[in-house]
Each structure stands twice: as structure tokens, then as C-alpha cells.
Amino acid sequence: MDLYEYQAKELFGRHGIPVPAGRVAATPAEAREIAAELNAPVVIKAQVKTGGRGKAGGIRPAAGPVSAEQEAARVLGMDIKGHVARRVLVEAATVPFEEYYAAFLVDRTEGGFLAMVSGQGGMEIEELAATDPDAIVKLPIDPVTGVDADTARLLAAKSGLPEQAADTLEKLWRVLVEEDALLVEVNPLICTTDQHIVALDGKVTLDDNAYFRHAWEYAERTDSLEDRARAKGLNYVKLDGRVGVIGNGAGLVMSTLDVVAASRSEAISRAAPANFLDIGGGASAQVMADGLEIILADPDVRSVLVNVFGGITACDAVANGIVTALELLGERGHARPIVVRLDGNNAEVGRRILSEARHPAVRQVSTMDGAAETAARLAAGA
Amino acid sequence: MAIFLTKDSRVLVQGMTGAEGTRHTSRMLAAGTDVVAGVTPGKGGRSVDFGERTVPVFGSVAEAMAETGADVSVVFVPPRFTGGAVEEAVAAGVPLCVVITEGVPVHDAVRFRALANGRTRIIGPNCPGLISPGQSSAGIIPADITSAGRIGLVSKSGTLTYQLMYELRDLGFSTAVGIGGDPVVGTTHIDCLRAFQDDPGTDAIVMIGEIGGDAEERAAAFIAEHVTKPVVAYVAGFTAPEGKTMGHAGAIVSGSSGTAQAKKEALEAVGVRVGRTPSETARLMRSALSEGVPSSGGAAGAERPERGKAAAYGDRARLTE
């Protein structure tokens, strides 16, 4: 999970990393209050989980409380690359003397940790990596021994950061380890004219698998289908097509989406997948019913494709699950066509169970490719 | 033959007395696996009756290995205890540790991977394990959907593994390895490709990838340099939007990196045929095998063609005929 800048900076503050004085505001009036408390020129920063805020006009200076209110009114509600700014961070304006880049991250390629530090900060790191790759110092970090004071000093020296930045680097490493982060990035990390190191921005990605050992309260609960699915323990991602997809296993569901998308032709050009939904291994009747309920609650869905491979759970059990799920759904299960493909263990028995149930919305296709095509055609009304 | 797991493997199950552990130990036994021990801290001295066999439970991995000669551990413990369980197995020096558990914190995986440091092969976490059909199964891959044969399979995804195993059940498999869908895993596509290339019991390889990271791209470079056996591939996630985790913790397109398209192109550039659907991938494997495969045990090594990354699959087939 990505954190907002203000959340990342709260974390930094708790770990003793200097950040500018400031607070988050949800209304222009709050922004005005915060600016008045700070009693200094401020910067209003859109809180969105995407880059390029500055270029989009999401970062605005304000000389005092009155202009802070005006600027916050402009930034709040701003749409930056599809991310709407619902909050702004109101911060004391801090002037950099020098700008650096510092990050610690999980390196998927090597299966370890990596430090990336550069004496040139401020611009996008991808841009710097493309234009001047030698300006970024990359150092693999031993997962067992980690970053101590000596390693931090070495990192600072190698990348041309002042000596006093070493302490901040060591603390950023501790954020990565102690908070179970996959990424801790500061761009820019700055040195002020009076030689103080300050984290002027912050990006932190936390590991969703590590919730159990933290008291994180970052989840934003909304009424979206994704959150409703999550509340039922389902793995659901909303997409923009019309074929609702439900299956068992993340790989198989991803594959099903691809096969649906690939079966598009001129006549059925709008039959893209409407969602990703993985109901996992067991596919019990209740889980199947919950999954179908979420998918049928999406008004964009015109047809549903249930793609199940009977591996550990045999297809007769899966078929019984589908039949019971449709009983649980009652009338709601009749609204749109449901194409079912069952394959694997006991596939024939499973198909017979579904045939004998004679549910009017259900039709069976025995292959994955054929079922995807049928669901796509039905969604297009072709 | 097979890779990593054979009929001689002696398997212990960490977490055997838990519900999942018991259920899948029973299945592993039915698949022919020589399950010799269970490990549950604090429950040493007990045993679990599986009908045909009663399996003793030990309090530690070291004790179980010393008493039974176990050389494979399969881990079925909940996420919060998985890191500790794998570190214990590594410290005990078990040669192969298969981590089935989903939801293991990435930091724990990085740590046990570093501690294993080449002495223990870790497979997973968040994987279905591996199976050498007719010989042994370590994990949760269903044993009755396929048969023993000469195809090797390596995959990030469990159900796509099952799908391909089922579609090619008449030809059969030497070993199928589910390496897991997490961002950091113990065994990579490359480790399996190398082992299959060296395995005289494997004639051809199916490789299944999905969005996220660059493992498939690196596997492509490895294939170009080191693999002479036919490889067909499948990549899932062409329709995945940027920045969304698609079920598996590691299945995420970040910015422009980790896309299915880039992986497909990298594989095709080195002559690997990539199916558009799982079924087409199975058909590609059938035609790769019927076109004449380098005979195992000699020709592949002896006539390994000199070629760069761009060598076409067709060239390879002709050179090895």
C-alpha cells in the first residue's frame, strides 16, 4: 500500500527524520488555520498517490493565511492523472541550498534490499537514471546486518552528500525495516542554507502482508465495489469493460481477462473484462455467492464468465457450490447471462450437476477460450 | 528423472498438525510422497495416523531430520510464524524447503533467502510447491490431473500450472514447479530452467510467467545462452491496469515496468514460442515435441548451437535435428 506524502512524513517524524513543520487539511478553512499557526510563508501540496504534482499545478506557495485558503481551494478537488486531491498538506516553506535523492527498497531482481542515493535530487529518478545513470549510487544492503552508521557514512560520501546526511540515511533505513516498507524514498532530500538536512517530500510503500504486526490505520473505507469485496475477503479489481469475470487462482483469472480481451472482434468491440475476481482454491458456495453478488452489483456488467479449474477441489464440489450460490442469490442471479466453464478433476460430473440444475441464466461451455468468446458475445449483445 | 524432488525424497511437514497441514499431508501420502515426519513446536512425541501410515511429530526440524533422515521440508504454518519456521529449517540445514504459506511479509522472505545462502533451496513463499508425478509431491499440486512424462514446467501461478498439467496430461511431466507469485521468492524461473536443461528426464520446458518484476526477461536472456531444449511460454496479465495488485502480491505493473507485453517480447526475441492462451500454449508444446526434440543425454549437449539472443526457434530446431 502506498502512503500519502503527509502519512510518510508523519512516519519520518516518528523516526526522528527532520521534515518541515505542517499539517494536513481537508478544507480551505483548515488550510487557513494551519498557515496562521505556522505564522510563516507556506506551501500547499496536493495529496495524491502519483508523481508529477508540481507540473500539474498541485504545489502552490502562499504568503500567509488568506492566500493559503485561496490556494487550497484551487488545489482541493484537483484531478491529477486520475487521482483527485481530497486533502492538501500545508507546510512551512523551506528553501533548499542543495537537493539530493535517497531511497531504500526491496530489490525484486536480486531478492534483497538496495540503497539508491544521489547528489542530484529534485527531478524524477527515472529521468536521472536515463540521463546520468552514474549520478546514482546503488548499494545492495545485507538483509541480516543492515545499514549501520559506517554504511550510512559510506553511502553519503560515495554519493556526494554532506556528512550530516548520514544520520538521516540510517534513520530512513530504519523506517524501511521497522515499518515493513517495500520502498522509502525522499526526493528531494535537501540541505538548507543553514546546513540542516530536511526531507522535503516522502514516498513510502508498506507491505500489505505485514499488517498483522503493525497498528496501521491507513485503509480508506469507501462504498466502492473494491472495498465491499475486500470486506468479504475477496480479491477484486474493477476494470472498465462489460464481461464480469470470476475464477479460482490469480494466474488463471489474469489469464481469463486476457482471453476475454483477445476474443474481441469488430462486432463485440466493447466486450472487455469488467473486473478481476479471484475466489481462491476452495470455491465454496458462500464464497461463490459473495463473488457473484459483487459482480452483479456492477451496473457495467452485461454477462458473467465463471472460469474454474478443479484442482484440489474437484469440479462436482465446485458445481454444487455454483448451484447453491445461485439459490442464495435468488432473483438477482437471473438478471444477466452466466457462462460457466468447468474443467479439471471430475469435470464431467460437475457439468452434469449444472445441466440438471437447469438454471435459466447459466450456460456451459467446456473450453476456456470458447467460454470467453461466448461471454464476450453476450456482453456485446451479439 | 526429475528435478529437486524424486521418489527417494524424505519429506517432513512443518505445521502438519494444523488443519491445512493435516489435509495436505494426507494428499501427499496418497500421491506417493514418502512423508517421514511432522514438526510442531511443543508437540514432539506425538504422532498422526493417516491410515496407511502413522507419521511421528517432532518438536524441531533438527530433531526430525536426525531421527528420520528427512531432506525436504514443506511449510504449512500461518504467515506470522512462517519466517521463524523457515529460518529454523535453514539453520537445521535441510537441503530443500518448500514454503506454501501465502501472505508472508516480504522482509521475512528477503531475510530467510539471505540466510539460506545457497545451502538450502527455498521454493516459494506463496506457491503450490512441486510435483514429480508418479514419484513424489511436496505441496498442494493435485496429483491426479496429470501423469509422469518428459515435460518440465515452471510457473508463478498455481492454477495455470494445473491447467497446463491437465491439458498435457497424456504426455506427462518430469517435474512441475510452482515458484510462487510473491515479489521475492527463493527459487526463480532461471534456477528451474537450468535444472531442467541438465535433467536427462526432461525433453522440453513450459514456462509460465505473469506481470510484475523482470524475472521473465532475465529468464529469456538465460534461455538464449544456456537452454537448448525447446521452451514454450505463457504470460498472464496483458489486461492488468498499472498500479493494481492482481491477486498475487508480486503481480503488479509499476509505471511502464513489469508488463506482460515486455515479457512476451523478451521471450519471443530469443526464439521462445509464447501462447496467447493456456490452450494455445499446450498446442505449441505438442508441436514442439512432434517436431523432433534433441534426444536426452547426448545430442543437446554435443550439438549445442552457437547463437546470440536473437536466434530464432526454427534455427534451433534445424540445428539440433
XYZ file of C-alpha atoms in Angstrom:
703
model
C 0.000 0.000 0.000
C 1.289 3.464 -0.941
C 1.097 6.187 1.693
C 0.233 9.809 1.066
C 3.073 12.281 1.493
C 1.647 13.539 4.782
C 1.442 9.982 6.148
C 5.005 9.268 5.057
C 6.185 12.436 6.781
C 4.354 11.523 9.990
C 6.264 8.230 9.898
C 9.518 10.071 9.239
C 8.815 12.372 12.193
C 8.301 9.393 14.490
C 11.684 8.022 13.405
C 13.463 11.331 14.072
C 13.862 12.363 10.438
C 13.513 16.154 10.063
C 10.519 17.282 7.974
C 9.077 20.797 7.507
C 6.519 21.920 10.102
C 2.974 21.408 8.807
C -0.311 19.522 8.845
C -2.866 18.075 6.502
C -6.109 19.928 5.662
C -9.327 18.754 4.010
C -10.897 22.220 3.554
C -9.631 25.690 2.590
C -10.610 26.963 6.062
C -8.427 24.344 7.724
C -5.555 25.316 5.439
C -6.000 28.914 6.563
C -5.872 27.918 10.243
C -2.732 25.842 9.766
C -0.992 28.664 7.888
C -1.925 31.060 10.683
C -0.479 28.680 13.303
C 2.743 28.272 11.319
C 2.967 32.060 11.053
C 5.285 31.849 8.028
C 5.067 31.540 4.241
C 3.684 28.110 3.380
C 3.401 25.649 0.522
C 0.073 23.972 -0.307
C 0.676 20.453 -1.624
C -1.985 18.226 -3.207
C -2.086 14.800 -1.530
C -2.295 12.297 -4.377
C -0.596 8.947 -4.840
C 1.043 9.807 -8.142
C 4.035 11.762 -9.412
C 4.084 14.992 -11.404
C 2.075 17.087 -8.928
C 4.230 20.140 -9.433
C 3.825 20.208 -13.205
C 0.067 19.728 -12.810
C -0.180 22.789 -10.558
C -0.746 20.789 -7.392
C 2.010 22.509 -5.404
C 1.426 26.215 -4.711
C 3.193 28.749 -2.496
C 1.145 31.042 -0.243
C 2.499 34.062 1.623
C 0.022 33.924 4.503
C -3.296 32.533 5.827
C -5.539 34.340 3.330
C -3.684 33.176 0.236
C -3.279 29.709 1.824
C -7.075 29.464 1.917
C -7.348 30.609 -1.700
C -4.651 28.261 -2.978
C -6.059 25.316 -1.012
C -9.450 25.987 -2.634
C -7.779 25.704 -6.029
C -5.874 22.520 -5.252
C -8.599 20.620 -3.384
C -10.628 18.564 -5.856
C -7.939 18.857 -8.493
C -7.651 15.775 -10.717
C -4.029 14.784 -11.246
C -3.669 11.807 -13.615
C -6.971 10.398 -12.413
C -6.172 10.944 -8.725
C -8.405 13.506 -7.031
C -6.772 15.638 -4.315
C -9.085 15.286 -1.302
C -6.529 16.771 1.089
C -3.657 19.221 0.992
C -0.516 19.324 3.099
C 0.108 22.852 4.449
C 3.781 23.174 5.227
C 6.260 25.916 6.211
C 8.090 26.899 3.017
C 11.635 25.546 3.182
C 14.305 26.777 0.791
C 16.844 24.225 -0.390
C 20.506 25.105 -0.705
C 21.192 21.686 -2.235
C 18.906 18.840 -3.349
C 19.589 15.083 -3.119
C 17.815 11.799 -3.726
C 17.674 8.950 -1.209
C 15.809 5.645 -1.293
C 15.872 2.232 0.325
C 13.845 -0.508 -1.313
C 13.179 -4.197 -1.804
C 15.040 -5.222 -4.928
C 12.852 -7.841 -6.608
C 15.543 -8.710 -9.140
C 18.087 -9.734 -6.516
C 15.633 -10.709 -3.790
C 17.354 -8.325 -1.382
C 17.491 -4.731 -0.218
C 19.010 -1.862 -2.162
C 20.086 1.677 -1.306
C 19.877 4.288 -4.072
C 21.384 7.684 -3.277
C 22.296 10.607 -5.486
C 23.793 14.042 -5.012
C 21.387 15.210 -7.692
C 17.825 15.344 -6.411
C 14.625 17.065 -7.373
C 13.966 15.564 -10.765
C 12.240 12.223 -11.383
C 14.658 9.405 -10.605
C 13.711 7.585 -13.830
C 14.731 10.732 -15.713
C 18.039 10.960 -13.833
C 18.660 7.240 -14.401
C 18.159 7.803 -18.129
C 20.202 10.992 -18.483
C 23.008 10.452 -15.956
C 22.974 6.912 -14.519
C 26.412 7.337 -12.930
C 24.959 10.048 -10.700
C 23.021 7.391 -8.743
C 24.940 5.303 -6.226
C 23.382 1.843 -5.827
C 24.460 -0.306 -2.907
C 22.999 -3.732 -2.028
C 22.276 -3.942 1.698
C 22.876 -7.148 3.640
C 19.445 -8.162 4.991
C 20.944 -9.576 8.173
C 23.382 -6.808 9.176
C 21.506 -3.852 7.611
C 22.665 -0.223 7.495
C 24.798 0.895 10.441
C 26.462 4.281 10.977
C 29.526 3.262 8.954
C 27.471 2.094 5.975
C 25.437 5.304 6.125
C 28.609 7.430 6.170
C 29.993 5.447 3.237
C 26.746 5.948 1.293
C 26.771 9.693 1.934
C 30.425 10.027 0.979
C 30.120 7.949 -2.212
C 27.141 9.911 -3.465
C 28.467 13.357 -2.574
C 26.059 14.101 0.273
C 27.291 16.148 3.257
C 28.420 14.238 6.331
C 25.407 15.266 8.389
C 23.113 13.443 5.906
C 24.458 10.063 7.089
C 22.306 10.154 10.225
C 19.161 10.714 8.121
C 20.111 7.855 5.763
C 20.476 5.497 8.717
C 17.047 6.564 10.005
C 15.425 6.105 6.575
C 16.767 2.539 6.548
C 15.143 2.026 9.934
C 11.813 3.201 8.522
C 12.126 0.512 5.820
C 12.901 -2.252 8.303
C 10.770 -1.292 11.289
C 7.701 -0.331 9.249
C 7.897 -3.317 6.851
C 8.175 -0.955 3.886
C 8.900 -2.072 0.334
C 10.031 1.431 -0.589
C 11.145 4.519 1.348
C 12.018 7.363 -0.992
C 12.856 11.011 -0.363
C 13.076 13.287 -3.383
C 14.299 15.807 -2.686
C 16.218 15.342 0.496
C 17.630 18.823 0.997
C 20.324 20.735 2.818
C 19.174 24.194 3.871
C 21.343 27.313 3.761
C 21.986 26.843 7.489
C 23.183 23.280 6.845
C 20.162 21.340 8.109
C 19.058 18.127 6.364
C 15.287 18.038 5.719
C 13.047 15.506 3.934
C 11.055 17.817 1.662
C 8.978 15.013 0.160
C 8.291 11.411 1.111
C 7.074 8.287 -0.593
C 6.528 5.100 1.380
C 5.047 1.785 0.200
C 4.101 -0.585 3.016
C 3.845 -4.360 2.656
C 0.182 -5.421 2.805
C 1.336 -8.825 4.060
C 2.767 -7.242 7.230
C -0.484 -5.781 8.608
C -0.548 -8.346 11.390
C 2.476 -6.881 13.146
C 1.611 -3.183 12.872
C -1.110 -0.897 14.130
C -1.580 0.720 10.717
C -4.758 2.676 10.215
C -4.268 3.836 6.670
C -7.117 1.994 4.974
C -9.635 4.342 3.392
C -13.074 2.801 3.581
C -15.453 3.761 0.845
C -18.560 2.234 -0.644
C -16.713 1.203 -3.794
C -17.133 -2.341 -5.088
C -13.432 -2.928 -4.396
C -13.848 -2.092 -0.712
C -17.089 -4.064 -0.421
C -15.298 -7.066 -1.945
C -12.359 -6.615 0.426
C -14.736 -6.609 3.388
C -15.914 -10.050 2.248
C -12.332 -11.248 1.892
C -12.457 -11.273 -1.914
C -9.661 -10.215 -4.207
C -11.386 -7.844 -6.652
C -10.124 -5.178 -9.040
C -12.591 -3.058 -11.046
C -11.810 -2.677 -14.740
C -13.686 -0.779 -17.424
C -15.283 -3.458 -19.613
C -18.585 -5.368 -19.582
C -17.725 -9.014 -19.007
C -17.733 -9.848 -15.304
C -15.023 -12.417 -14.586
C -14.779 -14.770 -11.638
C -12.308 -17.611 -11.257
C -10.078 -19.557 -8.927
C -6.411 -18.605 -8.688
C -4.805 -15.254 -9.506
C -2.924 -16.545 -12.537
C -5.960 -18.213 -14.065
C -8.117 -15.111 -13.526
C -5.499 -12.821 -15.083
C -5.318 -15.250 -17.978
C -9.121 -15.260 -18.274
C -9.156 -11.453 -18.545
C -6.599 -11.660 -21.345
C -8.566 -14.315 -23.204
C -11.781 -12.251 -22.924
C -9.977 -9.166 -24.205
C -8.393 -11.125 -27.054
C -11.760 -12.516 -28.182
C -12.916 -9.032 -29.092
C -13.705 -8.502 -32.733
C -15.303 -5.602 -34.585
C -18.776 -6.775 -33.659
C -18.003 -7.160 -29.983
C -15.528 -4.365 -29.560
C -16.822 -3.301 -26.182
C -16.660 -6.699 -24.568
C -13.582 -6.098 -22.431
C -13.337 -7.606 -18.925
C -15.230 -5.671 -16.228
C -13.175 -6.881 -13.288
C -10.613 -9.239 -11.789
C -12.052 -11.516 -9.101
C -10.153 -14.413 -7.574
C -12.170 -16.599 -5.223
C -9.165 -18.780 -4.392
C -8.784 -22.513 -4.117
C -11.845 -23.834 -2.337
C -14.677 -22.105 -4.206
C -17.299 -22.851 -1.553
C -20.930 -21.960 -2.233
C -20.810 -18.933 0.086
C -17.625 -17.537 -1.494
C -19.049 -18.136 -4.973
C -22.296 -16.388 -3.969
C -20.384 -13.432 -2.484
C -18.327 -13.176 -5.660
C -21.335 -13.317 -7.991
C -23.129 -10.753 -5.821
C -20.246 -8.255 -6.123
C -20.021 -8.755 -9.886
C -23.774 -8.445 -10.443
C -23.770 -5.240 -8.358
C -21.629 -3.636 -11.079
C -24.064 -1.911 -13.475
C -21.493 -2.096 -16.306
C -21.578 -5.896 -16.316
C -23.614 -7.409 -19.205
C -22.506 -11.016 -18.884
C -20.604 -13.076 -16.352
C -17.874 -15.613 -17.019
C -17.178 -18.149 -14.289
C -13.918 -19.916 -15.073
C -12.974 -22.637 -12.619
C -10.324 -25.276 -12.861
C -10.918 -28.164 -10.482
C -7.553 -28.977 -8.994
C -7.541 -29.564 -5.263
C -11.307 -29.126 -5.188
C -12.972 -31.398 -7.710
C -15.464 -29.965 -10.237
C -18.503 -31.740 -8.737
C -17.933 -29.824 -5.493
C -17.454 -26.604 -7.460
C -20.657 -27.253 -9.459
C -22.611 -27.857 -6.265
C -21.123 -24.586 -4.967
C -22.369 -22.725 -8.032
C -25.855 -24.249 -7.774
C -26.123 -23.322 -4.084
C -24.714 -19.850 -4.768
C -27.426 -19.256 -7.378
C -30.066 -20.420 -4.876
C -28.671 -17.951 -2.329
C -28.797 -15.155 -4.912
C -32.413 -15.931 -5.912
C -33.838 -13.436 -8.402
C -30.601 -11.457 -8.528
C -28.921 -14.412 -10.230
C -31.350 -14.285 -13.172
C -30.652 -10.766 -14.418
C -27.674 -11.424 -16.680
C -26.315 -14.476 -18.540
C -23.712 -16.516 -16.659
C -21.295 -18.546 -18.753
C -19.629 -21.331 -16.805
C -16.556 -23.265 -17.803
C -15.580 -26.161 -15.578
C -12.512 -28.221 -16.294
C -10.133 -30.473 -14.419
C -10.921 -33.077 -11.771
C -14.397 -34.644 -12.194
C -15.292 -32.091 -14.871
C -17.980 -34.288 -16.450
C -19.769 -34.901 -13.173
C -19.622 -31.170 -12.432
C -21.060 -30.245 -15.817
C -23.879 -32.753 -15.376
C -24.778 -31.277 -11.987
C -25.023 -27.829 -13.573
C -27.061 -29.127 -16.542
C -29.505 -30.895 -14.263
C -29.964 -27.754 -12.160
C -31.393 -26.033 -15.289
C -30.771 -22.505 -14.038
C -32.128 -20.203 -16.780
C -29.185 -17.754 -16.651
C -26.475 -20.400 -16.838
C -24.955 -21.772 -19.980
C -21.943 -24.037 -20.096
C -19.001 -24.035 -22.472
C -16.347 -26.676 -21.983
C -13.207 -24.763 -23.027
C -11.766 -21.584 -21.566
C -11.262 -19.954 -24.965
C -14.806 -20.850 -26.089
C -16.360 -19.675 -22.848
C -14.551 -16.336 -23.053
C -15.779 -15.838 -26.595
C -19.365 -16.687 -25.631
C -19.315 -14.320 -22.643
C -17.849 -11.563 -24.813
C -20.582 -12.023 -27.439
C -23.322 -11.997 -24.835
C -21.899 -8.810 -23.274
C -21.940 -7.116 -26.660
C -25.492 -8.299 -27.310
C -24.247 -10.014 -30.455
C 14.328 -38.469 -13.652
C 13.120 -35.227 -12.224
C 14.429 -32.058 -10.644
C 14.662 -31.170 -6.933
C 12.211 -33.912 -5.841
C 12.318 -37.676 -6.538
C 10.877 -40.920 -5.179
C 13.822 -41.024 -2.777
C 12.986 -37.652 -1.200
C 12.118 -37.927 2.500
C 9.648 -35.220 3.380
C 8.881 -33.561 6.695
C 5.924 -31.238 7.128
C 6.222 -28.146 9.333
C 2.754 -27.432 10.673
C 1.480 -30.971 9.977
C -0.838 -30.928 12.981
C -2.716 -27.832 11.698
C -5.855 -28.241 9.557
C -4.164 -27.427 6.226
C -1.051 -29.379 7.185
C -3.039 -32.500 8.003
C -5.239 -32.254 4.914
C -2.344 -31.861 2.509
C -0.086 -34.383 4.233
C -2.824 -36.912 3.587
C -2.902 -35.881 -0.086
C 0.883 -36.002 -0.380
C 0.892 -39.537 1.022
C -1.778 -40.541 -1.492
C 0.436 -39.118 -4.266
C 3.217 -41.452 -3.209
C 5.280 -38.976 -1.207
C 7.483 -40.503 1.477
C 6.319 -38.272 4.349
C 8.510 -39.276 7.276
C 7.880 -36.607 9.917
C 5.797 -33.714 11.107
C 7.189 -30.768 13.066
C 5.166 -28.703 15.505
C 6.961 -26.892 18.335
C 5.730 -28.212 21.677
C 4.037 -31.294 20.188
C 7.072 -33.553 19.881
C 6.490 -37.199 20.787
C 3.001 -37.412 19.343
C 2.096 -38.965 16.036
C -0.641 -38.548 13.443
C -2.482 -41.536 11.986
C -3.094 -41.221 8.250
C -4.477 -44.738 7.840
C -1.845 -46.318 5.648
C 0.907 -44.645 7.654
C 1.390 -43.162 11.094
C 3.699 -40.140 10.956
C 5.691 -39.134 14.048
C 5.673 -35.483 15.188
C 8.848 -33.792 16.415
C 9.349 -30.531 18.284
C 12.045 -29.240 15.947
C 13.266 -29.630 12.370
C 16.755 -30.631 13.522
C 15.342 -33.438 15.645
C 13.059 -34.631 12.828
C 15.969 -34.686 10.365
C 18.225 -36.540 12.790
C 15.601 -39.163 13.593
C 14.150 -39.751 10.116
C 16.731 -38.622 7.572
C 14.257 -36.119 6.107
C 15.780 -33.990 3.337
C 12.778 -31.908 2.250
C 10.611 -29.654 4.415
C 7.168 -28.430 3.381
C 5.964 -25.409 5.371
C 2.247 -25.034 6.177
C 2.419 -22.617 9.106
C 0.483 -19.300 9.297
C 2.182 -16.167 7.913
C 3.198 -14.705 11.264
C 5.193 -17.854 12.106
C 6.494 -18.663 8.621
C 9.677 -16.572 8.820
C 10.721 -18.310 12.026
C 9.807 -21.765 10.712
C 11.850 -21.329 7.529
C 14.813 -19.893 9.452
C 14.680 -22.960 11.683
C 14.672 -25.287 8.666
C 17.592 -23.377 7.137
C 19.551 -23.496 10.408
C 18.947 -27.249 10.573
C 20.460 -27.500 7.086
C 17.529 -29.052 5.219
C 18.503 -29.151 1.507
C 15.029 -28.216 0.172
C 12.399 -26.091 1.909
C 9.034 -25.589 0.180
C 7.050 -22.641 1.579
C 3.351 -22.939 0.725
C 2.080 -20.150 3.016
C 0.517 -17.099 1.329
C 0.802 -13.680 2.968
C 4.378 -13.875 4.241
C 5.870 -10.381 4.782
C 8.408 -9.571 2.074
C 11.045 -8.642 4.673
C 10.806 -12.154 6.126
C 11.306 -13.679 2.673
C 14.324 -11.451 2.000
C 15.786 -12.500 5.333
C 15.339 -16.272 5.005
C 16.521 -16.131 1.421
C 19.732 -14.438 2.574
C 20.210 -16.908 5.442
C 19.688 -19.886 3.103
C 22.565 -18.547 1.036
C 22.811 -21.460 -1.372
C 22.846 -24.170 1.326
C 19.071 -24.611 1.401
C 16.994 -24.323 -1.753
C 13.847 -22.445 -0.838
C 10.788 -22.703 -3.119
C 8.090 -20.058 -2.517
C 6.655 -18.490 -0.444
C 3.062 -18.293 -1.695
C 3.481 -21.253 -4.009
C 1.732 -24.587 -4.654
C 5.025 -26.474 -4.277
C 6.369 -29.013 -6.729
C 5.494 -32.443 -8.008
C 7.378 -35.141 -9.857
C 4.362 -37.180 -10.988
C 4.497 -40.831 -10.065
C 7.337 -40.168 -7.638
C 6.628 -37.510 -5.051
C 4.719 -34.325 -4.326
C 5.813 -31.589 -1.916
C 2.987 -29.103 -1.549
C -0.587 -28.857 -2.764
C -0.425 -29.561 -6.509
C -3.152 -32.120 -7.309
C -1.512 -35.401 -8.273
C -4.396 -36.977 -10.177
C -4.770 -34.459 -13.026
C -1.669 -35.491 -14.935
C 0.837 -38.275 -15.460
C 4.571 -38.910 -15.424
C 6.364 -37.875 -18.582
C 9.165 -35.776 -20.011
C 7.929 -32.170 -19.887
C 9.301 -29.812 -17.249
C 7.149 -26.928 -16.035
C 7.983 -23.796 -14.041
C 5.304 -21.280 -13.101
C 4.471 -18.306 -10.894
C 0.823 -19.389 -10.813
C -0.786 -22.442 -9.218
C -3.985 -22.754 -11.232
C -2.243 -22.076 -14.539
C 0.174 -24.862 -13.614
C -2.774 -27.191 -13.036
C -4.393 -26.070 -16.288
C -1.290 -26.854 -18.354
C -0.599 -30.111 -16.495
C -4.161 -31.169 -17.269
C -4.092 -30.141 -20.934
C -0.854 -32.077 -21.437
C -1.774 -35.000 -19.173
C -1.361 -37.562 -21.965
C 2.262 -36.501 -22.491
C 3.072 -36.120 -18.787
C 5.632 -34.269 -16.731
C 9.053 -34.920 -15.240
C 8.586 -32.189 -12.621
C 6.278 -29.185 -12.274
C 7.498 -26.398 -10.006
C 5.281 -23.579 -8.726
C 7.805 -20.905 -7.727
C 5.184 -18.555 -6.280
C 3.733 -15.133 -7.021
C 5.423 -13.011 -4.357
C 7.849 -10.170 -5.105
C 10.736 -12.090 -3.522
C 10.907 -15.872 -3.937
C 13.615 -18.406 -3.121
C 13.763 -20.187 -6.474
C 13.454 -18.381 -9.797
C 12.483 -19.355 -13.325
C 16.206 -19.405 -14.131
C 17.028 -21.907 -11.359
C 14.382 -24.265 -12.757
C 15.377 -23.753 -16.403
C 18.970 -24.630 -15.504
C 17.875 -27.766 -13.649
C 15.547 -28.880 -16.460
C 18.271 -28.298 -19.057
C 20.573 -30.575 -17.035
C 17.909 -33.221 -16.332
C 18.134 -36.171 -18.734
C 14.498 -36.980 -17.929
C 13.206 -33.670 -19.325
C 12.833 -33.118 -23.084
C 11.031 -29.775 -23.231
C 10.032 -26.971 -20.876
C 6.855 -24.956 -20.276
C 7.467 -21.645 -18.560
C 4.548 -19.649 -17.139
C 5.035 -16.046 -16.105
C 2.884 -13.123 -15.111
C 3.108 -9.365 -14.705
C 5.499 -7.760 -12.216
C 9.275 -7.643 -11.840
C 11.708 -8.716 -14.542
C 12.118 -12.447 -13.853
C 10.769 -13.439 -17.288
C 13.079 -11.018 -19.086
C 16.075 -12.415 -17.223
C 14.859 -15.941 -17.930
C 14.771 -15.054 -21.640
C 18.404 -13.946 -21.546
C 19.306 -17.169 -19.735
C 17.466 -19.298 -22.316
C 19.378 -17.618 -25.137
C 22.690 -18.504 -23.544
C 22.125 -21.796 -21.804
C 18.995 -23.696 -22.841
C 18.965 -25.964 -25.902
C 15.774 -27.856 -25.074
C 12.570 -26.453 -26.593
C 10.848 -23.895 -24.370
C 7.284 -22.688 -24.791
C 5.904 -19.954 -22.579
C 2.756 -18.291 -21.418
C 2.462 -14.872 -19.771
C -0.660 -13.727 -17.900
C -1.800 -10.177 -17.233
C -1.955 -8.291 -20.557
C -5.132 -6.533 -19.411
C -3.872 -5.631 -15.923
C -4.051 -1.894 -15.193
C -0.975 -0.048 -13.933
C -0.510 0.127 -10.173
C -3.050 -2.569 -9.197
C -2.057 -5.765 -7.445
C -3.729 -8.635 -9.316
C -4.213 -11.286 -6.652
C -0.571 -12.273 -6.199
C 1.431 -9.809 -4.113
C 4.075 -9.607 -6.830
C 1.666 -9.257 -9.753
C 1.740 -5.512 -10.290
C 2.709 -3.303 -13.213
C 4.698 -0.343 -11.840
C 4.827 2.569 -14.265
C 5.952 1.016 -17.531
C 7.868 -1.879 -15.964
C 6.688 -5.440 -15.417
C 4.182 -5.534 -18.294
C 3.104 -8.791 -19.912
C 3.867 -7.343 -23.354
C 7.521 -6.639 -22.455
C 7.913 -10.175 -21.096
C 6.348 -11.757 -24.177
C 8.577 -9.722 -26.467
C 11.716 -10.600 -24.496
C 10.878 -14.297 -24.714
C 9.980 -14.193 -28.397
C 13.183 -12.314 -29.182
C 15.174 -15.350 -28.054
C 13.049 -17.797 -30.018
C 10.643 -18.925 -27.301
C 7.136 -19.509 -28.627
C 4.599 -17.731 -26.443
C 0.971 -18.897 -26.443
C -1.870 -16.358 -26.428
C -3.955 -18.613 -24.196
C -3.110 -21.576 -21.951
C -4.687 -23.924 -24.511
C -2.627 -22.497 -27.344
C 0.471 -22.880 -25.165
C -0.359 -26.567 -24.742
C -0.713 -26.898 -28.538
C 2.661 -25.187 -29.032
C 4.231 -27.722 -26.674
C 2.702 -30.585 -28.640
C 4.087 -29.279 -31.914
C 7.485 -28.527 -30.337
C 7.697 -32.150 -29.218
C 6.489 -33.596 -32.512
C 8.978 -31.502 -34.498
C 11.812 -33.518 -33.057
C 13.364 -32.866 -29.757
C 17.050 -33.136 -29.049
C 17.440 -36.597 -27.593
C 18.093 -36.524 -23.918
C 21.536 -37.375 -22.711
C 23.665 -36.535 -25.706
C 22.714 -34.519 -28.702
C 21.627 -31.440 -26.799
C 24.980 -31.023 -25.130
C 27.079 -32.205 -28.031
C 25.417 -30.098 -30.708
C 24.609 -27.041 -28.665
C 24.497 -24.360 -31.335
C 26.459 -21.159 -31.072
C 23.985 -18.330 -31.257
C 23.103 -14.934 -29.966
C 19.992 -13.735 -28.218
C 18.108 -13.298 -31.461
C 18.486 -16.894 -32.643
C 15.124 -17.981 -33.951
C 13.451 -21.064 -32.594
C 13.351 -22.525 -36.096
C 17.121 -22.264 -36.426
C 17.488 -24.097 -33.185
C 15.186 -26.884 -34.308
C 17.104 -27.362 -37.561
C 20.484 -27.281 -35.865
C 19.521 -29.957 -33.435
C 17.834 -32.325 -35.887
